[in-house]
Coordinates of C-alpha atoms and ligand atoms in Angstrom, one line a residue:
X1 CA 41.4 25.4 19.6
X2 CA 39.5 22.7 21.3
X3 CA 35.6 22.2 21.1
X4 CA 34.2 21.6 24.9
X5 CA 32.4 18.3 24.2
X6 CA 28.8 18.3 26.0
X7 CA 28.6 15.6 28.4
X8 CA 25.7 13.1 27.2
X9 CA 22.7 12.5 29.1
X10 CA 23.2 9.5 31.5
X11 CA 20.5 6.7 30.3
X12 CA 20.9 4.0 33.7
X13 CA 20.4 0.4 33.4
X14 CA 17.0 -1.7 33.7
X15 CA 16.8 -2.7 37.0
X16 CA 14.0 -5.8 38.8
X17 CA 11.9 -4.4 41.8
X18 CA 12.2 -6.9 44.3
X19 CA 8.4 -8.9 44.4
X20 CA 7.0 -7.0 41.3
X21 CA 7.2 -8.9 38.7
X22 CA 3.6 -10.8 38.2
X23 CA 5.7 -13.3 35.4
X24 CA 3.4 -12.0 33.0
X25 CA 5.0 -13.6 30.2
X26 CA 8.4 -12.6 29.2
X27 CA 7.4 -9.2 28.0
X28 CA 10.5 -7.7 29.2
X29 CA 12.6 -10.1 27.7
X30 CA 11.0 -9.9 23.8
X31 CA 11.2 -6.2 23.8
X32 CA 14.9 -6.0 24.5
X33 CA 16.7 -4.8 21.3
X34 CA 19.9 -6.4 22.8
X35 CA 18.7 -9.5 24.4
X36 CA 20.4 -9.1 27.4
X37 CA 17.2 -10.4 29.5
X38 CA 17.5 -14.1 30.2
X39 CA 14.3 -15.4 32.0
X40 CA 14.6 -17.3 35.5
X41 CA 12.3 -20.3 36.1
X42 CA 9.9 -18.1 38.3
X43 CA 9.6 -16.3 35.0
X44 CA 11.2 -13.2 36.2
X45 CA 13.8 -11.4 34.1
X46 CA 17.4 -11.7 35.0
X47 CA 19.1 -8.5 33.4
X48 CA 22.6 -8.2 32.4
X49 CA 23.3 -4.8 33.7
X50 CA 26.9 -4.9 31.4
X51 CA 24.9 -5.6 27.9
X52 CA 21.9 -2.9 29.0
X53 CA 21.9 0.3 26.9
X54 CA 19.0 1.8 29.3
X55 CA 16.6 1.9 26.5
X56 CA 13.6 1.7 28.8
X57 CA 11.7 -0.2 26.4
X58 CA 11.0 -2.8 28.9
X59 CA 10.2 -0.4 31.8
X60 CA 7.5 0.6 29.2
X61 CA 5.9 -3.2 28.4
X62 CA 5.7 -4.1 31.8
X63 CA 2.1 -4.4 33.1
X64 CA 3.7 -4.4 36.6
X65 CA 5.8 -1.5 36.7
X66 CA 8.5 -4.0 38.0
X67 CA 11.7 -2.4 35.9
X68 CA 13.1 1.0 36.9
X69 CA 16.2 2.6 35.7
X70 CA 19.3 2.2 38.1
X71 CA 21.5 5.4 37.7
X72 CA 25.1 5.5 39.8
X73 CA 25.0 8.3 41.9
X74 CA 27.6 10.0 39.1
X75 CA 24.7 10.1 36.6
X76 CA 22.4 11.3 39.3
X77 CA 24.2 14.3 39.9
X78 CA 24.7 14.8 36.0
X79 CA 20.7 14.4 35.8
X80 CA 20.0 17.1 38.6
X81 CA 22.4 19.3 37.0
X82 CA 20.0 18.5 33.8
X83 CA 17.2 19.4 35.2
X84 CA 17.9 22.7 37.2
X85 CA 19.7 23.8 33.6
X86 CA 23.3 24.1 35.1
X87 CA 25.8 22.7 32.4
X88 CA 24.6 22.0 28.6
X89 CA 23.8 18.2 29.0
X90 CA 23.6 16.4 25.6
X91 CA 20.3 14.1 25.1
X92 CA 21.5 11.4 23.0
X93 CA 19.1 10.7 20.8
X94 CA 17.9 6.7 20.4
X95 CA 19.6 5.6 17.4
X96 CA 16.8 3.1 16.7
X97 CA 14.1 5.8 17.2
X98 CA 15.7 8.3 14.6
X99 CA 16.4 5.0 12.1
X100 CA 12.2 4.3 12.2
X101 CA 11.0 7.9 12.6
X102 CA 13.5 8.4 8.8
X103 CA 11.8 4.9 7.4
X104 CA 8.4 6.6 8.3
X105 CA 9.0 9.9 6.9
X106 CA 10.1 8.0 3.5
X107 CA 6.4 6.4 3.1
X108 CA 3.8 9.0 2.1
X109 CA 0.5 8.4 0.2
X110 CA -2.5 6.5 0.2
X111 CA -3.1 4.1 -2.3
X112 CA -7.1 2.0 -2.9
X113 CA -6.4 -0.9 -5.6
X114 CA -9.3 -1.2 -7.8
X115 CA -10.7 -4.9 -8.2
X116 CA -12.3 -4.9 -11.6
X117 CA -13.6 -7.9 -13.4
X118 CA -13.6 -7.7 -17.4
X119 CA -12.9 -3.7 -16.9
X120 CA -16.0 -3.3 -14.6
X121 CA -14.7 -2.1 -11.1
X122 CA -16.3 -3.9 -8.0
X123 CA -18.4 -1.1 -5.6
X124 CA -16.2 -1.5 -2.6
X125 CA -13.4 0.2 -4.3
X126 CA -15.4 3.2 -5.0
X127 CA -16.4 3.1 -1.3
X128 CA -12.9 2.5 -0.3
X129 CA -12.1 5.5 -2.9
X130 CA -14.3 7.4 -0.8
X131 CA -12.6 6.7 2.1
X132 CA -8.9 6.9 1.0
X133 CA -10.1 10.3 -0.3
X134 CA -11.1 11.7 3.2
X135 CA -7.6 10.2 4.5
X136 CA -5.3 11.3 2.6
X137 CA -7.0 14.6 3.3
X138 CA -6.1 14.3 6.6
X139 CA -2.7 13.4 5.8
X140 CA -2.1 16.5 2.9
X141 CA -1.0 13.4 0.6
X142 CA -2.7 12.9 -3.0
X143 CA -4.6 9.4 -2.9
X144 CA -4.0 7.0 -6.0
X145 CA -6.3 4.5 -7.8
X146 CA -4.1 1.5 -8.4
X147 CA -5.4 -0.4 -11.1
X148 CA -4.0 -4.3 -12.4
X149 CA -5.6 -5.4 -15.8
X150 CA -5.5 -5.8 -19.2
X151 CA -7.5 -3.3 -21.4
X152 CA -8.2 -1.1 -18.4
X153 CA -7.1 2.0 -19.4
X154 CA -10.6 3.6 -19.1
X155 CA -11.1 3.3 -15.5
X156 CA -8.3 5.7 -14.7
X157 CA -11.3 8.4 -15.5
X158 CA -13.9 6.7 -13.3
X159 CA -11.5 6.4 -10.6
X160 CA -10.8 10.3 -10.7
X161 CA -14.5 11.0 -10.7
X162 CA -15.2 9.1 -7.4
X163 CA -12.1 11.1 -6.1
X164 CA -8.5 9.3 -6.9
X165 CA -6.0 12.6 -7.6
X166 CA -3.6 10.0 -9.2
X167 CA -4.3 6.4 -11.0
X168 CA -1.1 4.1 -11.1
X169 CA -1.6 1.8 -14.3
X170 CA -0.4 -1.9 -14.6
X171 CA -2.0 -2.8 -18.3
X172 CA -0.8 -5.8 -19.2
X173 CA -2.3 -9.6 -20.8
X174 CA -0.7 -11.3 -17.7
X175 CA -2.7 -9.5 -15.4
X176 CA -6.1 -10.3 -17.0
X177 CA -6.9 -12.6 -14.6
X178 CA -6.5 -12.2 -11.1
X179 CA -3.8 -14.5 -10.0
X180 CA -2.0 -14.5 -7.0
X181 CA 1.2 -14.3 -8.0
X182 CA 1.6 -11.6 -10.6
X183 CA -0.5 -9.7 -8.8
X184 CA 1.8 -9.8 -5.8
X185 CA 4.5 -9.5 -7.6
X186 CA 3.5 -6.0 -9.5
X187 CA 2.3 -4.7 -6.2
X188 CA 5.2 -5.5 -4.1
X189 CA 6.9 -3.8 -6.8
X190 CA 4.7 -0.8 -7.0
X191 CA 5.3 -0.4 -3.4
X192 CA 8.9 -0.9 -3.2
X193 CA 8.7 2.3 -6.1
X194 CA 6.5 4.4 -4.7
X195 CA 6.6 3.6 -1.1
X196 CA 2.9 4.6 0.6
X197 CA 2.0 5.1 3.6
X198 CA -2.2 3.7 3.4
X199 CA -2.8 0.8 1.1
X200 CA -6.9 -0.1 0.9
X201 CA -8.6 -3.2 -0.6
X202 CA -12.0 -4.4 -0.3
X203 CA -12.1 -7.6 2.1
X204 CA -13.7 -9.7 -0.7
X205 CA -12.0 -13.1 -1.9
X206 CA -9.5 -11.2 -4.1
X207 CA -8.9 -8.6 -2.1
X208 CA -8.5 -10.7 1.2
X209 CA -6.1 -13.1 -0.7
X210 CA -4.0 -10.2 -2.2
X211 CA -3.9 -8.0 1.0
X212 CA -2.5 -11.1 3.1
X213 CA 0.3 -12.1 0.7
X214 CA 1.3 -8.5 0.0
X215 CA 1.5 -7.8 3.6
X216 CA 3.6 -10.9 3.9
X217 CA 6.2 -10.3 1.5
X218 CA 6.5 -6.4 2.3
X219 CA 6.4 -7.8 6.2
X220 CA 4.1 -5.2 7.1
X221 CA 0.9 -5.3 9.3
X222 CA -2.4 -6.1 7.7
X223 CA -5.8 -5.2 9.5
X224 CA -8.5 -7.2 7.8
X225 CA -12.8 -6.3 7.8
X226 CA -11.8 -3.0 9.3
X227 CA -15.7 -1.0 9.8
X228 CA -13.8 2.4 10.7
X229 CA -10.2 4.0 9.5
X230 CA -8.6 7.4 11.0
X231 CA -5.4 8.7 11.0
X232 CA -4.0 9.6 14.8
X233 CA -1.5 12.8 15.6
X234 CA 1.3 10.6 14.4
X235 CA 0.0 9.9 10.3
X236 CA -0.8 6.3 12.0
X237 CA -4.0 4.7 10.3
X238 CA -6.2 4.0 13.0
X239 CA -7.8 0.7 12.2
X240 CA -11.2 -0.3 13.6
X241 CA -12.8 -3.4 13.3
X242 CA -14.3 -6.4 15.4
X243 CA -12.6 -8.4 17.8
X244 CA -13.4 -11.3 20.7
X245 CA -16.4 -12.4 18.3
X246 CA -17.0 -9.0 17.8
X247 CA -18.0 -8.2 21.6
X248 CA -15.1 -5.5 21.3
X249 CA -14.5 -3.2 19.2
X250 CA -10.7 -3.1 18.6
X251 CA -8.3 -0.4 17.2
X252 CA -5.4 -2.0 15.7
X253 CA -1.8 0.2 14.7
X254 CA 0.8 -0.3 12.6
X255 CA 3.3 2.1 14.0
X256 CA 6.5 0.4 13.0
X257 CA 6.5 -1.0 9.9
X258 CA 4.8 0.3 6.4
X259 CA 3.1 0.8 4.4
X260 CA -0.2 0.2 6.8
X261 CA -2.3 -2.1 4.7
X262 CA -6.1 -2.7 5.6
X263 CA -9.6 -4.3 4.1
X264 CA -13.2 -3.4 4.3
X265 CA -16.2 -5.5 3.5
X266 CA -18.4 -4.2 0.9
X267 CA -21.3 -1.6 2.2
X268 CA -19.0 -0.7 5.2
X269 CA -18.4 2.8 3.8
X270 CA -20.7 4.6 1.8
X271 CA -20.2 5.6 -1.8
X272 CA -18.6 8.8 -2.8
X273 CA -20.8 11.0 -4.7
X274 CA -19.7 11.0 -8.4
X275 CA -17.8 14.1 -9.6
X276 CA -17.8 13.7 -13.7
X277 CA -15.0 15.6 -15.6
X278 CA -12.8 15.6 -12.5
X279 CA -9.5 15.1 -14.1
X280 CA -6.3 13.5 -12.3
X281 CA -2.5 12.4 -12.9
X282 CA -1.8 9.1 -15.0
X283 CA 1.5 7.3 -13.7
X284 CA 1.6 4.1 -16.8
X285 CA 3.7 1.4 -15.2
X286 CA 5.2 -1.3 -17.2
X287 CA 6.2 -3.4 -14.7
X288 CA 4.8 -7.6 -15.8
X289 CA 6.1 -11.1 -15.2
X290 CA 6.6 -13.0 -17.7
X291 CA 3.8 -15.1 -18.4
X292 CA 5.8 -18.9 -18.7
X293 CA 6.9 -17.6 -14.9
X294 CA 3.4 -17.5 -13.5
X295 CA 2.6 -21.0 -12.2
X296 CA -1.1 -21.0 -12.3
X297 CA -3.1 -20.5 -15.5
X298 CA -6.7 -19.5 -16.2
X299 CA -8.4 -22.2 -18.2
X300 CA -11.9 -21.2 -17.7
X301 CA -13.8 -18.4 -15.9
X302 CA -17.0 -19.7 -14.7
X303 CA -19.8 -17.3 -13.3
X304 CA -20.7 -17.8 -10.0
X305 CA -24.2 -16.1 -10.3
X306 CA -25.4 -18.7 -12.4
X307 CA -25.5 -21.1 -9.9
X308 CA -29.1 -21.4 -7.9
X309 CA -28.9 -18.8 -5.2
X310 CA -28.1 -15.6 -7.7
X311 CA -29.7 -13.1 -5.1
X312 CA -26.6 -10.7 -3.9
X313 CA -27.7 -10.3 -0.1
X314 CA -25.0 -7.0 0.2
X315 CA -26.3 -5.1 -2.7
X316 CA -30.0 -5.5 -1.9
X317 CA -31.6 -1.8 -1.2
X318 CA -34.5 -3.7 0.9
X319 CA -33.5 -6.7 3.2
X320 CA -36.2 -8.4 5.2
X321 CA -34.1 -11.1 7.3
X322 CA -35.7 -14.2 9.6
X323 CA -34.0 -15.5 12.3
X324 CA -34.8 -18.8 14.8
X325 CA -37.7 -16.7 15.5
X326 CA -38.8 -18.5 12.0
X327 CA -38.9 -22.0 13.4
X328 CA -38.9 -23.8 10.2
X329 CA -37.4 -23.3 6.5
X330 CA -40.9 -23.3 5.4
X331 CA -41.6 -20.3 7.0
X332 CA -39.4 -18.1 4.9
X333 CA -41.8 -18.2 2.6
X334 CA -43.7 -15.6 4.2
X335 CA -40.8 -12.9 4.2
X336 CA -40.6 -14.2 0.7
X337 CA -43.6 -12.6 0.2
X338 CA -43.0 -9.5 2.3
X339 CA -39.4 -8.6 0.4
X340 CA -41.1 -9.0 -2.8
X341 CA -44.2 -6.2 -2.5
X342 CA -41.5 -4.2 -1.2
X343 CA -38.6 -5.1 -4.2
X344 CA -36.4 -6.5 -1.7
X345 CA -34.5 -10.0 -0.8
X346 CA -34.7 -12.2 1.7
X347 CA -31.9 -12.1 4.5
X348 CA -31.0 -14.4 7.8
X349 CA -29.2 -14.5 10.9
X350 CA -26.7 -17.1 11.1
X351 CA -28.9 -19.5 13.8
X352 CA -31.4 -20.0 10.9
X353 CA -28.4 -20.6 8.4
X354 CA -26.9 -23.3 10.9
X355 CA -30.4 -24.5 11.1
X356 CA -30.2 -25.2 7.0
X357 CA -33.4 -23.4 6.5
X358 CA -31.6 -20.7 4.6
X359 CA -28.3 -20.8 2.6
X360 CA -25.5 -19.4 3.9
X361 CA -25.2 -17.0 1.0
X362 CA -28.0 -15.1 2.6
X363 CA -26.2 -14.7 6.2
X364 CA -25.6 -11.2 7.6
X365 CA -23.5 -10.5 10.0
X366 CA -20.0 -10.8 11.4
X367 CA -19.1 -14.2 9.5
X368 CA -22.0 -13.4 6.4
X369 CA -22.5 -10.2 4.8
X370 CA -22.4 -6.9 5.4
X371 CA -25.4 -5.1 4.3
X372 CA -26.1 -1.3 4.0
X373 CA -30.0 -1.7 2.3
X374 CA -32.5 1.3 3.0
X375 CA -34.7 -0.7 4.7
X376 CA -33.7 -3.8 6.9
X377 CA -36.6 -5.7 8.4
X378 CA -34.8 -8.0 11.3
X379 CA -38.0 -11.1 11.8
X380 CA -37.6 -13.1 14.8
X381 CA -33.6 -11.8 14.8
X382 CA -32.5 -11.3 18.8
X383 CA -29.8 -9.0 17.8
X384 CA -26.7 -10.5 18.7
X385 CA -23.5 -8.4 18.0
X386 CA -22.3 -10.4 15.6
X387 CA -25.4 -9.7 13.7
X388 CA -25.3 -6.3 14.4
X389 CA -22.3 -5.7 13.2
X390 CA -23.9 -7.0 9.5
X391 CA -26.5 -4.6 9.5
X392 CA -26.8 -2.0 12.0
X393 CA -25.5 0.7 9.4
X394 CA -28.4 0.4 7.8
X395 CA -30.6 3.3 6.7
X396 CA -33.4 2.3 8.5
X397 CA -33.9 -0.7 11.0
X398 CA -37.1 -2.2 11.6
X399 CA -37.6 -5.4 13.9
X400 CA -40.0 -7.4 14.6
X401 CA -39.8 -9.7 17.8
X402 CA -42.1 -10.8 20.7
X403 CA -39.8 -10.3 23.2
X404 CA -39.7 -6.6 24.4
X405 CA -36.3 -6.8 25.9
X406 CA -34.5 -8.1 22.6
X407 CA -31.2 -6.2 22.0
X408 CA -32.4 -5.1 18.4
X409 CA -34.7 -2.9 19.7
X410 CA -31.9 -1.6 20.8
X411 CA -30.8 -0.3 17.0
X412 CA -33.6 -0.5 15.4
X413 CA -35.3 2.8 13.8
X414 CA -38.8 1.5 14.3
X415 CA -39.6 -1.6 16.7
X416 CA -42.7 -4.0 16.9
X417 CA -43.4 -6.0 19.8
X418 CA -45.7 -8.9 18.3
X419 CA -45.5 -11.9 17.2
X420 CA -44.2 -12.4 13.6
X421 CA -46.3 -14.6 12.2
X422 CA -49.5 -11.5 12.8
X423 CA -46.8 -8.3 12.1
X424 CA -45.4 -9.8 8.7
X425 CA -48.7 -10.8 7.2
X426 CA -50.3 -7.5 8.4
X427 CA -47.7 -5.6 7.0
X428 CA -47.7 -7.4 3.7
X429 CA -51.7 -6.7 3.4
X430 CA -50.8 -2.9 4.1
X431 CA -47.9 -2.7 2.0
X432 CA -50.9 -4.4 -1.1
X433 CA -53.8 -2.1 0.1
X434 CA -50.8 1.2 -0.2
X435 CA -50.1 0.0 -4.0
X436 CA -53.5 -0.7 -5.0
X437 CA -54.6 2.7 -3.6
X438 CA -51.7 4.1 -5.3
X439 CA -52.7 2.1 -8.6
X440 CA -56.7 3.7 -8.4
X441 CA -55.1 7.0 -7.9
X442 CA -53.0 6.7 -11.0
X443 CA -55.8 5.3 -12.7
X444 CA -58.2 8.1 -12.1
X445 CA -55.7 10.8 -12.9
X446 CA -55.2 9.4 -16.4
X447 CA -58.8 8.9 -16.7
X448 CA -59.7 12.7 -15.7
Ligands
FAD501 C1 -17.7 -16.0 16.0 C2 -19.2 -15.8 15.8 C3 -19.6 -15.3 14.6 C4 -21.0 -15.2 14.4 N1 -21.4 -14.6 13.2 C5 -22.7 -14.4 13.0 C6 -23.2 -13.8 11.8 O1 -22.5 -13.5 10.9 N2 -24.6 -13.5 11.8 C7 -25.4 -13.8 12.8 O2 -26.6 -13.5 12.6 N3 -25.0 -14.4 13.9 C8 -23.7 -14.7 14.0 N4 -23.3 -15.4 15.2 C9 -24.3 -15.9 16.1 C10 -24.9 -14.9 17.0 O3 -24.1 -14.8 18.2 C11 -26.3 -15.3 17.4 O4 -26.2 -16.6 18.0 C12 -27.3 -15.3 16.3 O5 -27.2 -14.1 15.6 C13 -28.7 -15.5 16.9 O6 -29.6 -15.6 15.8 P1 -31.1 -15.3 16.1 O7 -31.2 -13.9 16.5 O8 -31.8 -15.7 14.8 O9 -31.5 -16.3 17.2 P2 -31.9 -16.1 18.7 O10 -30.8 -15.4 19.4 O11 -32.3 -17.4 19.2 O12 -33.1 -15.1 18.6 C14 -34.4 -15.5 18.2 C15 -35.3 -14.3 18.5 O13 -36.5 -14.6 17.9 C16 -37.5 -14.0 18.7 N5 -38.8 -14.8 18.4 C17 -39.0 -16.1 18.6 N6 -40.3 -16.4 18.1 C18 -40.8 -15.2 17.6 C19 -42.0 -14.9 17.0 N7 -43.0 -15.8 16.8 N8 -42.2 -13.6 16.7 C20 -41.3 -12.6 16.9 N9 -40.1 -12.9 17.5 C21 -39.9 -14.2 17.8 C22 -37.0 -14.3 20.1 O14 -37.6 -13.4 21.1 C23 -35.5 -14.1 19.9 O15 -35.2 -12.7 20.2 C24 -21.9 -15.5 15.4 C25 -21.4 -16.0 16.6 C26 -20.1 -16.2 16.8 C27 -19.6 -16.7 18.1
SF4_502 S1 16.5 -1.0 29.3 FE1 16.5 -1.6 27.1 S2 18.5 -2.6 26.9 FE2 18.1 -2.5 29.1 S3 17.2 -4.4 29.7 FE3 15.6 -3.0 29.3 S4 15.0 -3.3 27.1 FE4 17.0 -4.3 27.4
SF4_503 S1 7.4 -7.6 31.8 FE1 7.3 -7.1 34.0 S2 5.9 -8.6 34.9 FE2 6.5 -9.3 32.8 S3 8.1 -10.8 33.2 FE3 9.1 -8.8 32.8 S4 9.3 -7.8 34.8 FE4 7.9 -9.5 35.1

């Protein structure tokens, strides 16, 4: 007995329509899996209809709509028949699309890797654990805590309570220091193990430099300062973040390749709040290079925060910034005084850094720091996106400028047309008559 065999579902040939093509570029031509588009010097794609497998994927890229499908009138009939359901047509299925839709399925998790220092864990991990938790909600997947170090056992616990369900351990002497290399190298091999689908670090030095060479050796896509992350219908990570100097916001993919590997600056997403006792899985690995293999060694740590500026702009609870609305270095003295009556630091835009009346330590913003303080006090600060996108997740905004029209008033929770050298001295002496008022009170409560 012989099995009919289904006829398969004609797919046509990519076909130019004739004074289309805008010569965008050669679209066409890099999305072919078969090269068999050759581009003519008008920069239009010259097809060889023998090599085509009807694909469409460069029907699809083109911004013109200047590639349809050619079918023979054979195939036409077969595709009628198709459609009005006469005769079992077979829909072959694209070979390519079934090979990435199976490399996709075989990803699943989302990982944060913990940056610790001498078995303290940096905030924007917890944040990120935070965030990885509400993700891999999304995606039904457990979310794991990776953790490099030597002696670091312990934070498998804290990682739990912020909201890891699993902590993948690498405790070893040659990962005591961060260095690039072993690091990579126990990651890359983590991944190739494990295989997720979300890997998070914080954008700080470390994380930024690990991120980009992980990414390169797995050949994935990295998204770096991401300020938003979702997951779309598909389990793609949606990435947010910045883009054209930050006058757009962008949403980046990473549909093809994984796993999807993203940072976020510190104070982007807020903490998680603290579940003590929550328990989770331990997975020990005992993966390590050898040390006489790693080519750069640690001779010396040297703090950073004993230098001369030790004030950490990012963690501040109370930021009161200046911008060129300052006019002169000398000037900051005066929101000196302001952030300390009200237990704060003191902040800047990036004109009054480029100015060199403030270090650039202190810059908030796009190419500075992002801040997430309380209170943010923007002096003499326009409100530029790319200071915006420092500070405007602030809890509350206040700004100060004499021009009504500024574009902070346009975030800001409380806004104070006047000029800053009357607002910030007023507000100084009301913030010191409040305290000392408070300080009578106190005074004559103990007393009665
Ligand atoms: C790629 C890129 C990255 C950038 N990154 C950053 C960044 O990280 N951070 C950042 O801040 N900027 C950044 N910028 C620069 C940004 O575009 C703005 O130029 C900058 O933020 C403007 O600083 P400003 O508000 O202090 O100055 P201006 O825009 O000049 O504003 C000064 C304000 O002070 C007000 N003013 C003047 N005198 C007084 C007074 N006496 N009292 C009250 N108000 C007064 C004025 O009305 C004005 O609104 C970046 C730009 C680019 C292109
Ligand atoms: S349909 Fe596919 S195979 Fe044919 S030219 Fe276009 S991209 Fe190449
Ligand atoms: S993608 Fe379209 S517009 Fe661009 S070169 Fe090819 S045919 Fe022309």
């Amino acid at each position: 007995m012989t099995e009919d065999k289904k006829p398969k579902k004609p797919r046509g040939v990519a076909r130019l329509l004739a004074g289309k093509c805008i010569a965008c570029g050669a679209r066409c031509q890099s999305s072919c899996p078969v090269n068999c588009i050759e581009m003519a010097d008008s920069g239009e794609p010259l097809i060889a209809v023998s090599k085509c497998i009807g694909c469409r994927k460069c029907e699809k890229v083109c911004p013109a709509a200047a590639l349809e499908m050619f079918f023979t009138p054979e195939e036409l009939k077969l595709l009628a028949a198709l459609q009005s359901g006469a005769g079992a047509v077979e829909d072959e299925p694209d070979p390519e699309e079934m090979q990435l839709r199976e490399m996709l399925a075989g990803y699943r998790g989302v990982w944060v890797v913990l940056e610790q220092y001498a078995g303290a864990v940096a905030k924007v991990s917890w944040e990120l654990i935070g965030t990885g938790a509400e993700l891999a909600c999304q995606l039904g997947v457990p979310l794991s805590a990776v953790i490099l170090g030597k002696d670091i056992h312990h934070l498998a616990g804290e990682a739990f309570a912020h909201g890891a369900d699993r902590a993948i351990v690498l405790d070893a002497a040659v990962y005591n220091n961060y260095r690039t290399q072993p690091y990579t190298d126990a990651m890359c091999h983590l991944i190739a193990k494990h295989k997720p689908e979300v890997i998070l670090m914080g954008a700080t030095a470390q994380g930024r430099d690990l991120a980009g060479a992980v990414a390169t050796v797995v050949k994935t896509g990295l998204t770096a300062d991401c300020t938003g992350l979702g997951i779309d219908d598909k389990r793609n990570l949606m990435q947010t973040r910045p883009a054209f100097g930050g006058n757009i916001m962008a949403t980046i993919m990473c549909d093809k390749y994984r796993p999807q590997m993203a940072t976020v600056r510190p104070h982007v997403m807020p903490m998680p709040t603290l579940q003590p006792g929550r328990s989770g899985e331990i997975v020990r690995e005992s993966f390590a290079p050898k040390e006489e293999d790693v080519l750069v060694k640690v001779l010396e740590v040297i703090n950073d925060r004993d230098g001369k500026d030790q004030v950490d702009v990012a963690a501040a609870e109370v930021i009161v910034s200046g911008g060129r609305g300052l006019m002169n270095k000398e000037n900051f003295s005066l929101l000196q005084e302001l952030a300390d009556e009200l237990g704060g630091v003191v902040g800047a835009s990036r004109s009054a850094v480029d100015a060199g009346w403030i270090s650039h330590s202190r810059q908030v913003g796009q190419t500075g720091k992002t801040v997430r303080p309380r209170i943010y006090i923007a002096c003499g600060i326009s409100g530029a996106i790319q200071h915006l996108v420092g500070m405007q997740d602030s809890d509350v905004i206040i700004a100060i400028n004499r021009d009504p029209e500024a574009p902070i008033f346009q975030v800001c929770t409380y806004g104070i047309v006047g000029d800053l050298f009357q607002v910030v001295p007023a507000l100084i002496r009301r913030v010191r008559e409040h305290k000392a008022a408070g300080a009578q009170c106190e005074t004559a409560k103990s007393a009665a």
